[in-house]
Short mmCIF file of C-alpha atoms in Angstrom, two decimals:
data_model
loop_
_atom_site.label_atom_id
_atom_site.label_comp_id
_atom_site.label_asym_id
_atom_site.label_seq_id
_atom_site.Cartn_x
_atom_site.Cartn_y
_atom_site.Cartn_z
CA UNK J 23 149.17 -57.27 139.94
CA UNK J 24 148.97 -54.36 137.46
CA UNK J 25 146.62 -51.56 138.75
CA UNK J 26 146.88 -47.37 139.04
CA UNK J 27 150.02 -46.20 140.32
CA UNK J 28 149.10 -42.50 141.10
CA UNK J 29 146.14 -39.81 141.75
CA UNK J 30 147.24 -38.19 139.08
CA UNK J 31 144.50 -35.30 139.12
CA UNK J 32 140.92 -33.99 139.75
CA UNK J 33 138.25 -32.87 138.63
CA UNK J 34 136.08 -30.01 140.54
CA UNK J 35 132.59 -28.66 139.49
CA UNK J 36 132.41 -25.17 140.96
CA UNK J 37 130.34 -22.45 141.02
CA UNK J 38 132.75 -19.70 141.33
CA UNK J 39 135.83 -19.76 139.08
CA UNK J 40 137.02 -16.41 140.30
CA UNK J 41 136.90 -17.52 144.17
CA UNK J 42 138.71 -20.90 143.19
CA UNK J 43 141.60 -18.97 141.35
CA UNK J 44 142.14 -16.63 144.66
CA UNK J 45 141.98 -19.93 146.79
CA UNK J 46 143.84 -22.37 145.08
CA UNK J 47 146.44 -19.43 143.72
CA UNK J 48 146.56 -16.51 145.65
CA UNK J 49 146.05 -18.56 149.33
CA UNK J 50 147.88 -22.19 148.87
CA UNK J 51 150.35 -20.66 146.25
CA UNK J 52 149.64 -22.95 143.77
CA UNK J 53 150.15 -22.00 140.02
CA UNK J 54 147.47 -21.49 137.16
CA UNK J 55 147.82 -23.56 134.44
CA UNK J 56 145.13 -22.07 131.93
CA UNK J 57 141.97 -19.96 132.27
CA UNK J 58 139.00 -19.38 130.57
CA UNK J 59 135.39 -18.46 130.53
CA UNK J 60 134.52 -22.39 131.47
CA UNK J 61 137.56 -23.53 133.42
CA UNK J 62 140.62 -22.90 135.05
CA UNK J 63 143.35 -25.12 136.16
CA UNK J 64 146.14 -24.84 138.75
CA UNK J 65 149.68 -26.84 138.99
CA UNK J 66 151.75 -27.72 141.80
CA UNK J 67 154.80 -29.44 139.76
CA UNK J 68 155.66 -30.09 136.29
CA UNK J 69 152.52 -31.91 135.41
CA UNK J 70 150.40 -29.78 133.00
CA UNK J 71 147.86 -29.22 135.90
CA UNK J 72 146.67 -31.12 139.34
CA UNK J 73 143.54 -29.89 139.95
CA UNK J 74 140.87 -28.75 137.05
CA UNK J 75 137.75 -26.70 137.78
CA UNK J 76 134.79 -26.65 135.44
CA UNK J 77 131.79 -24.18 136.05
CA UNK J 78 128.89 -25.54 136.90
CA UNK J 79 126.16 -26.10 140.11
CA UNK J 80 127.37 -28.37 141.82
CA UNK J 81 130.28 -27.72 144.18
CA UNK J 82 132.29 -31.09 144.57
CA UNK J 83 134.15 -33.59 143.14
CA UNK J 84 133.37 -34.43 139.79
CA UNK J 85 135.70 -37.05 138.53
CA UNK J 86 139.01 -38.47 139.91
CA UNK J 87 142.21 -39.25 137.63
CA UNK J 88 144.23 -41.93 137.92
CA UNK J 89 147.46 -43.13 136.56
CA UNK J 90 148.02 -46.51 135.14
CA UNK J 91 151.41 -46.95 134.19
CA UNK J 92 150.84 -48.25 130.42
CA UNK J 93 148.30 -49.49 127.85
CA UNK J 94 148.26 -52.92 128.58
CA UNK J 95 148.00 -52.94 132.55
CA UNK J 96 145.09 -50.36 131.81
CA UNK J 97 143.72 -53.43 129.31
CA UNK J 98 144.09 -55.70 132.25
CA UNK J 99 142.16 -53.45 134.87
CA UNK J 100 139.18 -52.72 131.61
CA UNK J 101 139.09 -56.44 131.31
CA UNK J 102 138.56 -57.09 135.24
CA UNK J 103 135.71 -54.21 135.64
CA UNK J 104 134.11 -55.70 132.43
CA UNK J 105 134.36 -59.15 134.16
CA UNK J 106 132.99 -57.89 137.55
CA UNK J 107 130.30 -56.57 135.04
CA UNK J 108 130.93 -52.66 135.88
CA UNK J 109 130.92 -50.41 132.92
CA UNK J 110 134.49 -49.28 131.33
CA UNK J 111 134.02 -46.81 128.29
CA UNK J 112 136.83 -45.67 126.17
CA UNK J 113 137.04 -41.63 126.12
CA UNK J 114 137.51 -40.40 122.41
CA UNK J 115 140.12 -37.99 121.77
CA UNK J 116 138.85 -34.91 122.45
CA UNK J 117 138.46 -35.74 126.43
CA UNK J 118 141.83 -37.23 126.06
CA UNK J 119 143.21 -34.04 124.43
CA UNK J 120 141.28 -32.02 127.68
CA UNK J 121 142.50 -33.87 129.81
CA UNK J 122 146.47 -33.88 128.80
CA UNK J 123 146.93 -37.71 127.79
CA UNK J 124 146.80 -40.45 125.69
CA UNK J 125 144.49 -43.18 126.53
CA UNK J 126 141.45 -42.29 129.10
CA UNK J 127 139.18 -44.47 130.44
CA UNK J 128 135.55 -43.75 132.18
CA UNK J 129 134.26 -45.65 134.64
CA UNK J 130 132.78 -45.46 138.60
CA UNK J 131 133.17 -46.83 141.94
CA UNK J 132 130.11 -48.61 143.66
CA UNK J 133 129.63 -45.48 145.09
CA UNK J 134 129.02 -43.35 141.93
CA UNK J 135 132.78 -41.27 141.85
CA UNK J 136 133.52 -40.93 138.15
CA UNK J 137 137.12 -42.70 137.92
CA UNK J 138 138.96 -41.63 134.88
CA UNK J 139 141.76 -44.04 134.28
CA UNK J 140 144.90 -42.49 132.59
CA UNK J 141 147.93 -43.22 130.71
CA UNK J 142 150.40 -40.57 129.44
CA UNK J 143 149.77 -37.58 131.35
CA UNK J 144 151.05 -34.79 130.24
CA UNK J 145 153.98 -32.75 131.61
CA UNK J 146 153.82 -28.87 131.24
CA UNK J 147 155.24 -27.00 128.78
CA UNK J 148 157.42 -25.13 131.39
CA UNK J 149 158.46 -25.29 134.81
CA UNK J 150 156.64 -25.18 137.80
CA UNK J 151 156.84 -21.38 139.83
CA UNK J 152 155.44 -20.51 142.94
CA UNK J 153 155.30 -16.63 143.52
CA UNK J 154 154.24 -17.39 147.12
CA UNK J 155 155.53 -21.38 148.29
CA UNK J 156 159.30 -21.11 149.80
CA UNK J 157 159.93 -24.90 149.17
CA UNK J 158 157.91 -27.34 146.58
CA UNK J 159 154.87 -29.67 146.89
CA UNK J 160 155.01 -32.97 147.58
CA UNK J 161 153.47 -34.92 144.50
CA UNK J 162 156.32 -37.27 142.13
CA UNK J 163 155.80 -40.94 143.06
CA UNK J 164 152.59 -40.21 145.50
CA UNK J 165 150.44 -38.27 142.85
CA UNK J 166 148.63 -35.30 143.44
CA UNK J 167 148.43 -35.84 147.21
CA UNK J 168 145.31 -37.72 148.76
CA UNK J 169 141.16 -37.45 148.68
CA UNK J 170 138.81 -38.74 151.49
CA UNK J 171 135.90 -39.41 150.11
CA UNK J 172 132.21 -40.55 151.58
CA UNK J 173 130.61 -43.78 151.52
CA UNK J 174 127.46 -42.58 150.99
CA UNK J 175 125.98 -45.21 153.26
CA UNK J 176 127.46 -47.98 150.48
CA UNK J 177 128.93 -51.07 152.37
CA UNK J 178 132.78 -51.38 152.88
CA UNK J 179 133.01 -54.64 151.19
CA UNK J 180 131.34 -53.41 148.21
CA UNK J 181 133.73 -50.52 147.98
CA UNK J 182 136.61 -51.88 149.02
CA UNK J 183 136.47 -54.72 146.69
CA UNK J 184 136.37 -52.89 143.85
CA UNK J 185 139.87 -50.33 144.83
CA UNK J 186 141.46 -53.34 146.59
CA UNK J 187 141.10 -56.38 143.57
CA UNK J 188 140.48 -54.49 140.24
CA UNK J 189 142.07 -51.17 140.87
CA UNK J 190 145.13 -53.06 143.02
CA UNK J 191 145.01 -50.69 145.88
CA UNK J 192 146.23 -52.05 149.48
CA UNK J 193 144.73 -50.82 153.32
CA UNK J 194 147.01 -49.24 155.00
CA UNK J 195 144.83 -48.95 158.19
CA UNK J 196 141.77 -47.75 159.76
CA UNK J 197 140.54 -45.13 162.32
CA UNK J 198 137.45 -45.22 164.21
CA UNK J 199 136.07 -42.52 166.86
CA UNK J 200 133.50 -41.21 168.20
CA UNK J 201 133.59 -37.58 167.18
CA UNK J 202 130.10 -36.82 169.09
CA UNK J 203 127.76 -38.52 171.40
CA UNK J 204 126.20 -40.90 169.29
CA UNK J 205 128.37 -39.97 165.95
CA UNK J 206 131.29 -41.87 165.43
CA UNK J 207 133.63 -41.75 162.29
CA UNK J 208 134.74 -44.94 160.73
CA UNK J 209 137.60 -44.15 158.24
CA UNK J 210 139.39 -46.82 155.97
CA UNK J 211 143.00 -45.78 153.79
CA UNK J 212 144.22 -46.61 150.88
CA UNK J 213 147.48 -46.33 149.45
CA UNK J 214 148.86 -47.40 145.67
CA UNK J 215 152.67 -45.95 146.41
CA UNK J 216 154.35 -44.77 149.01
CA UNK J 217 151.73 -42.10 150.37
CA UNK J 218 150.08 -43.22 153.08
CA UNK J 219 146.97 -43.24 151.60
CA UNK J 220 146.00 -41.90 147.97
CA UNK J 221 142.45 -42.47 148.79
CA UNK J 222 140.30 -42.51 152.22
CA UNK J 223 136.21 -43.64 152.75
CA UNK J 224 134.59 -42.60 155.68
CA UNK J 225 130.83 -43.40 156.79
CA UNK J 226 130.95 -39.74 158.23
CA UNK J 227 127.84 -37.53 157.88
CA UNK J 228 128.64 -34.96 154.94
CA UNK J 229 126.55 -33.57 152.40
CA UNK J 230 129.42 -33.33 149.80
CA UNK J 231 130.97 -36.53 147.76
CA UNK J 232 134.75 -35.39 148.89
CA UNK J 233 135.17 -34.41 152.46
CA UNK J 234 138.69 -33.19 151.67
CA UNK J 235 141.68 -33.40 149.40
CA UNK J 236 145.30 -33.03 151.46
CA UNK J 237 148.13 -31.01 149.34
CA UNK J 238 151.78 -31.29 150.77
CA UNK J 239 154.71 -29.20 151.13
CA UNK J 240 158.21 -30.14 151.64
CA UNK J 241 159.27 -26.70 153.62
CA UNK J 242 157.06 -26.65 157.20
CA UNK J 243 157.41 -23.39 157.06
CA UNK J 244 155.09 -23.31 153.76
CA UNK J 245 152.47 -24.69 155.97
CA UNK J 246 152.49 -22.00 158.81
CA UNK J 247 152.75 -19.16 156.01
CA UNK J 248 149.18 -20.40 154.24
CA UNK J 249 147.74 -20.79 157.60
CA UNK J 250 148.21 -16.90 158.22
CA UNK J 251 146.78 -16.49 154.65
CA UNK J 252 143.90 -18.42 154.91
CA UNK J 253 143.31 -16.37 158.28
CA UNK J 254 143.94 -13.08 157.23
CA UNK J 255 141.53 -13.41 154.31
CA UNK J 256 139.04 -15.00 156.91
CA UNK J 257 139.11 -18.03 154.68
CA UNK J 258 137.00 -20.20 156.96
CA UNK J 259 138.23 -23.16 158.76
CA UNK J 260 137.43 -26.77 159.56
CA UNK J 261 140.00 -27.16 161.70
CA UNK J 262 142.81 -25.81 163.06
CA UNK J 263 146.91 -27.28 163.20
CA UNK J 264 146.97 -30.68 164.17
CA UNK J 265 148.77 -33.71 163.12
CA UNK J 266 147.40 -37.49 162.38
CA UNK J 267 148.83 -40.25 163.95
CA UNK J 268 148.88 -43.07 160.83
CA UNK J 269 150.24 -40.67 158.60
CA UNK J 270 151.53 -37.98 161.03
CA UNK J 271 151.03 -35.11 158.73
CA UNK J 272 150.99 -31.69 160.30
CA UNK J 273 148.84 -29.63 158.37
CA UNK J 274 145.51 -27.81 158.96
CA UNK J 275 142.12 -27.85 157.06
CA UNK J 276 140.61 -24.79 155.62
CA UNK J 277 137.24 -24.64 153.60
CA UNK J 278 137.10 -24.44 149.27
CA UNK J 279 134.97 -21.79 147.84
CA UNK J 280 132.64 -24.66 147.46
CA UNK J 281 132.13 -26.10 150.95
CA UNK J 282 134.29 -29.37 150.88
CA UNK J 283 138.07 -28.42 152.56
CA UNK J 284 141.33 -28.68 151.34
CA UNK J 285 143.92 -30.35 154.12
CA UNK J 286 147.75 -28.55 153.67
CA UNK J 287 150.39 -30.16 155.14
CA UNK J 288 153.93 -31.11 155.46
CA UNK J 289 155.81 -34.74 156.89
CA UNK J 290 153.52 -37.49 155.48
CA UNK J 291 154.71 -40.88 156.58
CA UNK J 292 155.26 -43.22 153.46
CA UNK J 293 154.66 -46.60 153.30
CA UNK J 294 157.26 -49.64 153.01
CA UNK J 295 155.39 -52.85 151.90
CA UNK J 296 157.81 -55.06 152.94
CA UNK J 297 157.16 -54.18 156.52
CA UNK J 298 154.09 -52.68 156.91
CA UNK J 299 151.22 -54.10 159.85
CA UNK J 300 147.68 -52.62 158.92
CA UNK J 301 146.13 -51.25 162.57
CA UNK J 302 143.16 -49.88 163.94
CA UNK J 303 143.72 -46.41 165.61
CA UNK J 304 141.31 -44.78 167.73
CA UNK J 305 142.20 -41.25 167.54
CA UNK J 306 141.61 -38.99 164.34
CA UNK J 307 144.24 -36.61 165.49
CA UNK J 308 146.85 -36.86 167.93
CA UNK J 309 146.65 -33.93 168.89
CA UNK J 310 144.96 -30.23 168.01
CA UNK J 311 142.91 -30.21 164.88
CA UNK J 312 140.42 -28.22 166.76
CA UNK J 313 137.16 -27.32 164.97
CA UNK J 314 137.80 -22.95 164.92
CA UNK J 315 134.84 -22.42 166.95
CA UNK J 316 136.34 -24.32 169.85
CA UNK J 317 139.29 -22.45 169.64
CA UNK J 318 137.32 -18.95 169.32
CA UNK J 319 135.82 -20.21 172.42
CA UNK J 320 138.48 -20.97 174.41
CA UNK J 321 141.00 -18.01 173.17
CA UNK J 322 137.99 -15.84 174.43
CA UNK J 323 137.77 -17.08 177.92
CA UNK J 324 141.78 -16.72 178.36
CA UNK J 325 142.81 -14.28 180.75
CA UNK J 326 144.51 -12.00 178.75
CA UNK J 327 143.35 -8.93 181.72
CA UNK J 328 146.21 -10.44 183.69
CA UNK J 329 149.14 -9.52 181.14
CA UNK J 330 151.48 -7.29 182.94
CA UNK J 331 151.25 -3.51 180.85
CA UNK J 332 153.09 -3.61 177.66
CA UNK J 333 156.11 -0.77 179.11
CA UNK J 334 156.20 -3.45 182.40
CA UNK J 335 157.40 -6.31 180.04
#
């Protein structure tokens, strides 16, 4: 069944361009791709750019890019939301020409995310460079890397529905736990390639549409080296190193200039269809991921009194 093959990019609406550019550049070493009074975007490969931020109030996601892999399967997946009665406009040129390819198409999930569905994107005019990553990120057949988004109290049928029969997505499994007394986090993923999951939908309790987007690196020691970035410029952080146990990325989560967090990490597990089983973990992380204040807490109560003097050691 023809359907997207790739996050290709998104779409950010942020309130501080200048913050964004010292994040996204200057701490996760990614690579500007233009800049101007309205906008700025930033690379992390040979597309023209990844991730797009556009000025304005509200701090989150503002529309997610997909790849369809040519005109007619994007006629196919038009012709199925039309069907399903869910609107599917045709962007003129000009967005096309913003965006960096040939045929875009508007439309939205049943929870309100603007989907922008994509053919031709654009490669850059020259090659990727890092001043600050010692290895590459992780995008080629898994896209721009993955987005968990929240469900907004819309049902998981509803949602699922529409990414699983008109956008041809497949589960690749679910994790539920109770994160607090009464509070419990109900997550479902999504892959279209390889990546373990392009896409996640959680029932979590978030005031932001995206809860995070994850960014990977194919040198671990890329990982550890924007962790002591993100520290030393007291970038604050959701949580701490940790790794997953469906996708068993390492990685770490550190807040964006506009509240949602950005998850950098290294090993993702990629998915064979052939023999795949879909499962139900109960564990978000396998281990650490520790919310910073818990660490600040503990790290405070160690005994560091007891260290022997430093001419003793």
């Amino acid at each position: 069944m023809p359907g997207v093959k790739e996050l290709a990019y998104v779409v950010y609406e942020v309130s501080d361009l200048a913050g964004w550019e010292h994040f996204a550049a200057g701490l996760l070493g990614m690579q500007v791709s233009h800049k101007d009074a309205a906008s700025i975007g930033f690379r992390t490969d040979e597309k023209a750019y990844r991730w797009l931020c556009t000025e304005g109030p509200a701090d989150d996601l503002a529309a997610t890019g997909y790849a369809v892999e040519n005109d007619s399967s994007l006629d196919r997946i038009v012709e199925k939301l039309r069907g399903a009665g869910i609107e599917a406009t045709e962007g003129d040129s000009a967005l096309a020409a913003a965006r960096k390819v040939d045929r875009i198409v508007i439309t939205a999930d049943p929870i309100g995310n603007r989907l922008e569905l994509v053919t031709g994107f654009a490669d850059a005019e020259t090659p990727f460079h890092s001043d600050t990553v010692l290895g590459t990120f992780v995008t080629g057949a898994g896209g721009a890397g993955h987005e968990v988004l929240v469900s907004k109290g819309v049902g998981r049928e509803e949602y699922l529905a529409f990414y699983l029969n008109i956008l041809g997505f497949k589960i690749s499994d679910f994790i539920v736990e109770e994160v607090a007394p009464g509070v419990v986090a109900d997550v479902v993923f999504l892959h279209c390639n390889p990546r373990h999951h392009s896409v996640a939908f959680g029932n979590m309790p978030h005031p932001k549409k995206m809860h995070h987007f994850m960014v990977e690196v194919s040198d671990i020691r890329d990982v550890g080296l924007a962790y002591d970035r993100c520290m030393d410029a007291k970038q604050p952080f959701e949580m701490t190193l940790g790794m997953h146990p469906n996708d068993r990325m390492f990685s770490f989560y550190v807040r964006t200039p506009s509240g949602f967090s950005v998850e950098y990490g290294w090993g993702g597990l990629l998915i064979d269809d052939e023999t795949w089983e879909v499962e139900t973990l109960g564990r978000l992380s396998s281990w650490g991921h520790r919310p910073p204040e818990m660490v600040h807490d503990l790290l405070g109560r160690a005994p560091f009194t007891n260290m022997p003097p430093e001419g003793a050691r």
